[in-house]
Short mmCIF file of C-alpha atoms in Angstrom, two decimals:
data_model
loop_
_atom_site.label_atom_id
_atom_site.label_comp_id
_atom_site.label_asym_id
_atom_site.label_seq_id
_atom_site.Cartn_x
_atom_site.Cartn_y
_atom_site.Cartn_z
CA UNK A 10 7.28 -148.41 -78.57
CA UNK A 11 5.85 -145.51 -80.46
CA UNK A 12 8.21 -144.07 -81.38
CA UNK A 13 7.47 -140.73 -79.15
CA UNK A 14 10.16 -140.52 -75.93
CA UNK A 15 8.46 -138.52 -73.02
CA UNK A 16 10.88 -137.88 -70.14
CA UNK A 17 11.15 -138.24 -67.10
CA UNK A 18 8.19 -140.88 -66.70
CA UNK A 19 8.04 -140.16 -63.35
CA UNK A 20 8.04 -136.59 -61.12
CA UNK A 21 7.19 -135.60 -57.37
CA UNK A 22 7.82 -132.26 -56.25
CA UNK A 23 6.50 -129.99 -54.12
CA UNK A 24 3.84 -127.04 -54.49
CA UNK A 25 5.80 -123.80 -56.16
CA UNK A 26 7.92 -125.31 -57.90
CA UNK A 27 9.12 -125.21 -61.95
CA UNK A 28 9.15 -128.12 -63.66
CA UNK A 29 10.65 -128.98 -67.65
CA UNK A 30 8.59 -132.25 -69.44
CA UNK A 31 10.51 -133.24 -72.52
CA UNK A 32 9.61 -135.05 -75.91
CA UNK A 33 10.97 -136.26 -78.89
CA UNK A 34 8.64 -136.39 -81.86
CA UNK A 35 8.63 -139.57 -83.99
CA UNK A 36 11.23 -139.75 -86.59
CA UNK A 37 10.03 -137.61 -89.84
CA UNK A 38 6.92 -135.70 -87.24
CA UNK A 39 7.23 -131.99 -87.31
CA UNK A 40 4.41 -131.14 -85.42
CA UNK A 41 4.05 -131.89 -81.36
CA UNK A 42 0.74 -131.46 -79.80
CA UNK A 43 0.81 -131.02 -75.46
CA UNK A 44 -2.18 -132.80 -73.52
CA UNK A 45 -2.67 -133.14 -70.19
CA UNK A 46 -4.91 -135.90 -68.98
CA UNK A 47 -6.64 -135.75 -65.35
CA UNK A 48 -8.90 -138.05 -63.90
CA UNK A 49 -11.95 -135.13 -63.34
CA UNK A 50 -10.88 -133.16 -66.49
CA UNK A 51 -9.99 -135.72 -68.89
CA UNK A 52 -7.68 -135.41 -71.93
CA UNK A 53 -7.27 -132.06 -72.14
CA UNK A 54 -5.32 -130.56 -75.48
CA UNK A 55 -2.27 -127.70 -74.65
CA UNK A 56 -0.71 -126.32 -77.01
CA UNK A 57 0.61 -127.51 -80.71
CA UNK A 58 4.05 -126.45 -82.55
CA UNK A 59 4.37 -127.33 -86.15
CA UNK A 60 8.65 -127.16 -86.88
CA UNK A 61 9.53 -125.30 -84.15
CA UNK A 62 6.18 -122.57 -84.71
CA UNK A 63 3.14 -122.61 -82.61
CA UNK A 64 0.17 -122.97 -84.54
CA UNK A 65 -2.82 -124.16 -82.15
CA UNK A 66 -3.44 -122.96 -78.34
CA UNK A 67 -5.56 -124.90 -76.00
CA UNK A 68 -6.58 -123.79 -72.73
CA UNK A 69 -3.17 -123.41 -71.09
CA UNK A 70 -2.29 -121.76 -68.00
CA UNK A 71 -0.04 -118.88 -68.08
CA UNK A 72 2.24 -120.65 -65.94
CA UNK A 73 2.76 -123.23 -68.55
CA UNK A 74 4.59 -122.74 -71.59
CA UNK A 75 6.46 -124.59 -74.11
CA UNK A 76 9.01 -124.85 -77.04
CA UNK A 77 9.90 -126.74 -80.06
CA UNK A 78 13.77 -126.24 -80.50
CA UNK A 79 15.35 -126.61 -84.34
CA UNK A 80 15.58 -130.42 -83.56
CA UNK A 81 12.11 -130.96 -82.81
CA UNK A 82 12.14 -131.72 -79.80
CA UNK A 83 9.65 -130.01 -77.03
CA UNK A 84 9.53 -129.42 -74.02
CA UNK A 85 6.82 -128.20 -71.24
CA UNK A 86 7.64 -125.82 -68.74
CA UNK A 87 5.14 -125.72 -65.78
CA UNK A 88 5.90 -123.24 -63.00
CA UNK A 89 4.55 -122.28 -59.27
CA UNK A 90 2.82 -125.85 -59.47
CA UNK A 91 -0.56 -126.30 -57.71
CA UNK A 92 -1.68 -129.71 -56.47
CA UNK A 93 -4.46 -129.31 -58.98
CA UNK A 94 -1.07 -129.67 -61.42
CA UNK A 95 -0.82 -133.09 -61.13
CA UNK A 96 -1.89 -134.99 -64.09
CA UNK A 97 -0.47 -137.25 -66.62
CA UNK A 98 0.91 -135.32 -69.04
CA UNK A 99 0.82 -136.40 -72.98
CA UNK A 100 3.04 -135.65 -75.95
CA UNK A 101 1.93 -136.61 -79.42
CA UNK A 102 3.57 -136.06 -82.66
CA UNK A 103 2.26 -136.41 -86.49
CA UNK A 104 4.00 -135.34 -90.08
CA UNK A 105 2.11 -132.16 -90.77
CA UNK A 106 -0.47 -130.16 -89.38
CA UNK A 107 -3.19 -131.61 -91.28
CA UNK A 108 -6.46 -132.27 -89.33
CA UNK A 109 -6.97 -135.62 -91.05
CA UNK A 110 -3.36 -136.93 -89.61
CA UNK A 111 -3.21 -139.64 -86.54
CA UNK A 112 -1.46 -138.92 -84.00
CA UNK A 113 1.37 -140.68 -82.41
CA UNK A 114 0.97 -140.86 -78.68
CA UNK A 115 4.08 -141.31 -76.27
CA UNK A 116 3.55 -142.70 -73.20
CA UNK A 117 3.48 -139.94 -70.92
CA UNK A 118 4.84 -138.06 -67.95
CA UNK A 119 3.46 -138.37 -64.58
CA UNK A 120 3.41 -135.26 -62.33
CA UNK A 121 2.55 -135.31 -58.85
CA UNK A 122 2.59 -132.51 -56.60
CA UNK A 123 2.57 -132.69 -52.70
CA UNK B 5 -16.16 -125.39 -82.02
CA UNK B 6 -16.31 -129.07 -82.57
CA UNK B 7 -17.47 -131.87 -79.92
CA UNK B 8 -17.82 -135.54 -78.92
CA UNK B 9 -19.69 -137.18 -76.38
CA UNK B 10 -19.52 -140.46 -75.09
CA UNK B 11 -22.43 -141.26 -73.41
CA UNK B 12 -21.57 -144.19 -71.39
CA UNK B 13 -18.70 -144.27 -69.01
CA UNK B 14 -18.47 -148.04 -68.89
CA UNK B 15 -19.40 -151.04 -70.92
CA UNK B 16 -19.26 -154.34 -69.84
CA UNK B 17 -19.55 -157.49 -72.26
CA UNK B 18 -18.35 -160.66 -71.95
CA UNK B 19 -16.01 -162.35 -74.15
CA UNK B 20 -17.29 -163.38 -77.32
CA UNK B 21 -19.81 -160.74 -77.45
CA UNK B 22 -20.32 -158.08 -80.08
CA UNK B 23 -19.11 -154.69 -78.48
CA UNK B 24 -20.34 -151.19 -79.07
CA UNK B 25 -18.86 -148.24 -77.81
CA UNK B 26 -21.10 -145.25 -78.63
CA UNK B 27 -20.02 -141.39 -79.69
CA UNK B 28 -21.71 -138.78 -80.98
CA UNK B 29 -20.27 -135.54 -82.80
CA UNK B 30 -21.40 -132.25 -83.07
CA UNK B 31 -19.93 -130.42 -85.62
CA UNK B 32 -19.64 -127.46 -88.51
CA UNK B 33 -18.69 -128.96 -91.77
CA UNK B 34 -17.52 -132.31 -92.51
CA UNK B 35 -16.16 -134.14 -89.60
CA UNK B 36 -12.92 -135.72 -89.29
CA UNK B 37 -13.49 -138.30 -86.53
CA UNK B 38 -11.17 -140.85 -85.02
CA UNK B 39 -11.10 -143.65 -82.04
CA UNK B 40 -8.25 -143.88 -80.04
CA UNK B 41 -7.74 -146.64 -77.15
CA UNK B 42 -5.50 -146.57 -73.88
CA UNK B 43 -4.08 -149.39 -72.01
CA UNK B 44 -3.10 -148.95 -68.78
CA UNK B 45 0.03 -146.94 -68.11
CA UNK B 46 0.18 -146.41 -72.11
CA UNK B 47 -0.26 -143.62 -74.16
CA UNK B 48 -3.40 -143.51 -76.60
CA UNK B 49 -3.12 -145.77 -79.54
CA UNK B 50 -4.77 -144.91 -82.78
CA UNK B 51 -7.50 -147.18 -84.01
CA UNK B 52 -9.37 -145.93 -87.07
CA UNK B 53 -10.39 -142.62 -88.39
CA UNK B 54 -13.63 -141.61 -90.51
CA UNK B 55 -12.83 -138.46 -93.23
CA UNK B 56 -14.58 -139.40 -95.73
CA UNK B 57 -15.87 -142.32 -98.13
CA UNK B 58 -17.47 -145.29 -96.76
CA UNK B 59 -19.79 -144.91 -93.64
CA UNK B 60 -17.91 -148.51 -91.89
CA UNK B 61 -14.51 -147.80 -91.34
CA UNK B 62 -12.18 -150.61 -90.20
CA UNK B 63 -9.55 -150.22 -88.04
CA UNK B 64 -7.05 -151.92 -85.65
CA UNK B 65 -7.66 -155.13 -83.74
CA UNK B 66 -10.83 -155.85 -85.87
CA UNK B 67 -12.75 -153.19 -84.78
CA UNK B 68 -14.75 -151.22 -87.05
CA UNK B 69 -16.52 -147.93 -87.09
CA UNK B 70 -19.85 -146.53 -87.99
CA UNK B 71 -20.46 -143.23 -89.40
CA UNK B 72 -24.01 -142.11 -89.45
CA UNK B 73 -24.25 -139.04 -90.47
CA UNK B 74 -28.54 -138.54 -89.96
CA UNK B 75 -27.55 -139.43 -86.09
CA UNK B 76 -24.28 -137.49 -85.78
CA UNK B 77 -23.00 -140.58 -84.11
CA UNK B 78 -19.44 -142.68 -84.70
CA UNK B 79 -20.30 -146.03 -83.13
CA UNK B 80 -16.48 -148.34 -82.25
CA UNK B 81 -17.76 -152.10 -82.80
CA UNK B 82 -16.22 -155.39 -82.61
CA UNK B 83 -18.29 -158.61 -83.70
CA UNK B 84 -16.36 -160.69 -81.02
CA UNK B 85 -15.00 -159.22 -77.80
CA UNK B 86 -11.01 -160.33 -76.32
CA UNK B 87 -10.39 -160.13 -72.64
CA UNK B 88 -7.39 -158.26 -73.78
CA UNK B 89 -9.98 -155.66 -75.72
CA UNK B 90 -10.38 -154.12 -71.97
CA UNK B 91 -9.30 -150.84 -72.11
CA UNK B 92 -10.31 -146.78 -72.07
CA UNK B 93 -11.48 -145.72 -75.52
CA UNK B 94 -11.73 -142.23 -76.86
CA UNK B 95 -13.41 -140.81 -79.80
CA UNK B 96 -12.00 -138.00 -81.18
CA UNK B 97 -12.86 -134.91 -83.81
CA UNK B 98 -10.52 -132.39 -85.41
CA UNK B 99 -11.44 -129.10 -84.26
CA UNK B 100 -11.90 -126.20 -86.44
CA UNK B 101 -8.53 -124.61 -87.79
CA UNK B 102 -7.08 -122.08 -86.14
CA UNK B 103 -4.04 -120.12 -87.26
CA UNK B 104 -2.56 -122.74 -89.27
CA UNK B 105 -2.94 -125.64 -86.90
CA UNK B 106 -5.29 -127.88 -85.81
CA UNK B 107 -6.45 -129.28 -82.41
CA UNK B 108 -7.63 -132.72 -81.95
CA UNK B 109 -10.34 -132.88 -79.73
CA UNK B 110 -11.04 -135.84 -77.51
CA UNK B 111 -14.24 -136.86 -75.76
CA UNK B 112 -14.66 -138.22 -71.90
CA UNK B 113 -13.39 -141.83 -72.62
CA UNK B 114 -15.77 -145.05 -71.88
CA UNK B 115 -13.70 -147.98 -70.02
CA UNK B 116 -14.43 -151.73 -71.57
CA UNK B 117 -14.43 -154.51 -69.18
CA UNK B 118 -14.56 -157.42 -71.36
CA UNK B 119 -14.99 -160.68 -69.12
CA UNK B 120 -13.91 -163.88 -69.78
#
């Protein structure tokens, strides 16, 4: 265990649809990073929020957004879902915002859409 | 803004073999470089990173790192390979800053098949 709690592990739905992916950061982490991770793509970096701020922006759609709330925990909002949506999605957590940190993987939340 | 490549999709040695996993960086500055590995159904695990200091790194599970910085490259070794070594490893750069944060950038992954 990691440390980093990703829910649900598991999601089907259906084309058009909103979906919410949670985390929880590590105890003592402050900043959450977002991947997504498809098999033709790869591991593909989102978004980062550094105690409850956004401070990095990867190539996100603008039907995705996310939060950090004042307990640091985040979540990822992904609306009017494509099939091309489905992916493994990755939250990762680390103490500060430092480049030279490791991050703390958890172990992920996997979106299908039909 | 930064890069890694990972030239090889798969490597396959058997068990007892010395492993290399190859990467190669391109980047502005000095690099910040990391491995990562993922088991199946797992998130990625860190192994080692490289900032600064000596060029061989060690890391987790007795693997070991080489930064070369002539050949931009960030070899992942192990002198003896495990069947349970098998697994999809990343290498990994920090990007540059941007507004305060920082992105970690990952490339393609290469999948180990170690065989008994």
């Amino acid at each position: 265990d990691s440390g980093v709690t990703q829910t649900p592990k598991h999601l089907i739905t259906a084309t058009g649809q909103r979906v919410t992916l949670r985390c929880s950061p590590r105890s003592g982490d402050l900043s959450v990073y977002w991947y997504q991770q498809s098999l033709d793509q790869g591991l593909q970096f989102l978004i980062q929020y550094y105690n409850g701020e956004e401070r990095a922006k990867g190539n996100i759609l603008e039907r995705f957004s996310a939060q950090q709330f004042p307990d640091l925990h985040s979540e990822l909002n992904l609306s009017s879902l494509e099939l091309g949506d489905s992916a493994l999605y990755f939250c990762a957590s680390s103490v500060e915002i430092s480049g030279a940190n490791v991050l703390t993987f958890g172990a992920g939340s996997r979106l299908t859409v039909l | 803004a930064q890069s890694v490549a990972q030239p090889e999709d798969q490597v396959n040695v058997a068990e007892g073999n010395p492993l290399t996993v190859k990467c190669t960086y391109s980047v502005s500055g000095n690099p910040y470089l990391f491995w990562y590995v993922q088991y199946p159904n797992r998130g990625l695990q860190f192994l080692l990173k490289y900032i600064t200091g000596d060029n061989l790194v060690k890391g987790s599970y007795g693997f070991e790192a080489e930064f070369n910085k002539s050949q931009t490259s960030f070899h992942l070794k192990k002198p003896s390979a495990l069947v349970s070594d098998s697994a999809l490893y990343f290498c990994a750069v920090r990007d540059t800053p941007m507004a305060g944060g920082f992105k970690t950038i990952f490339g393609a992954g290469t999948r180990l098949f170690v065989k008994a």
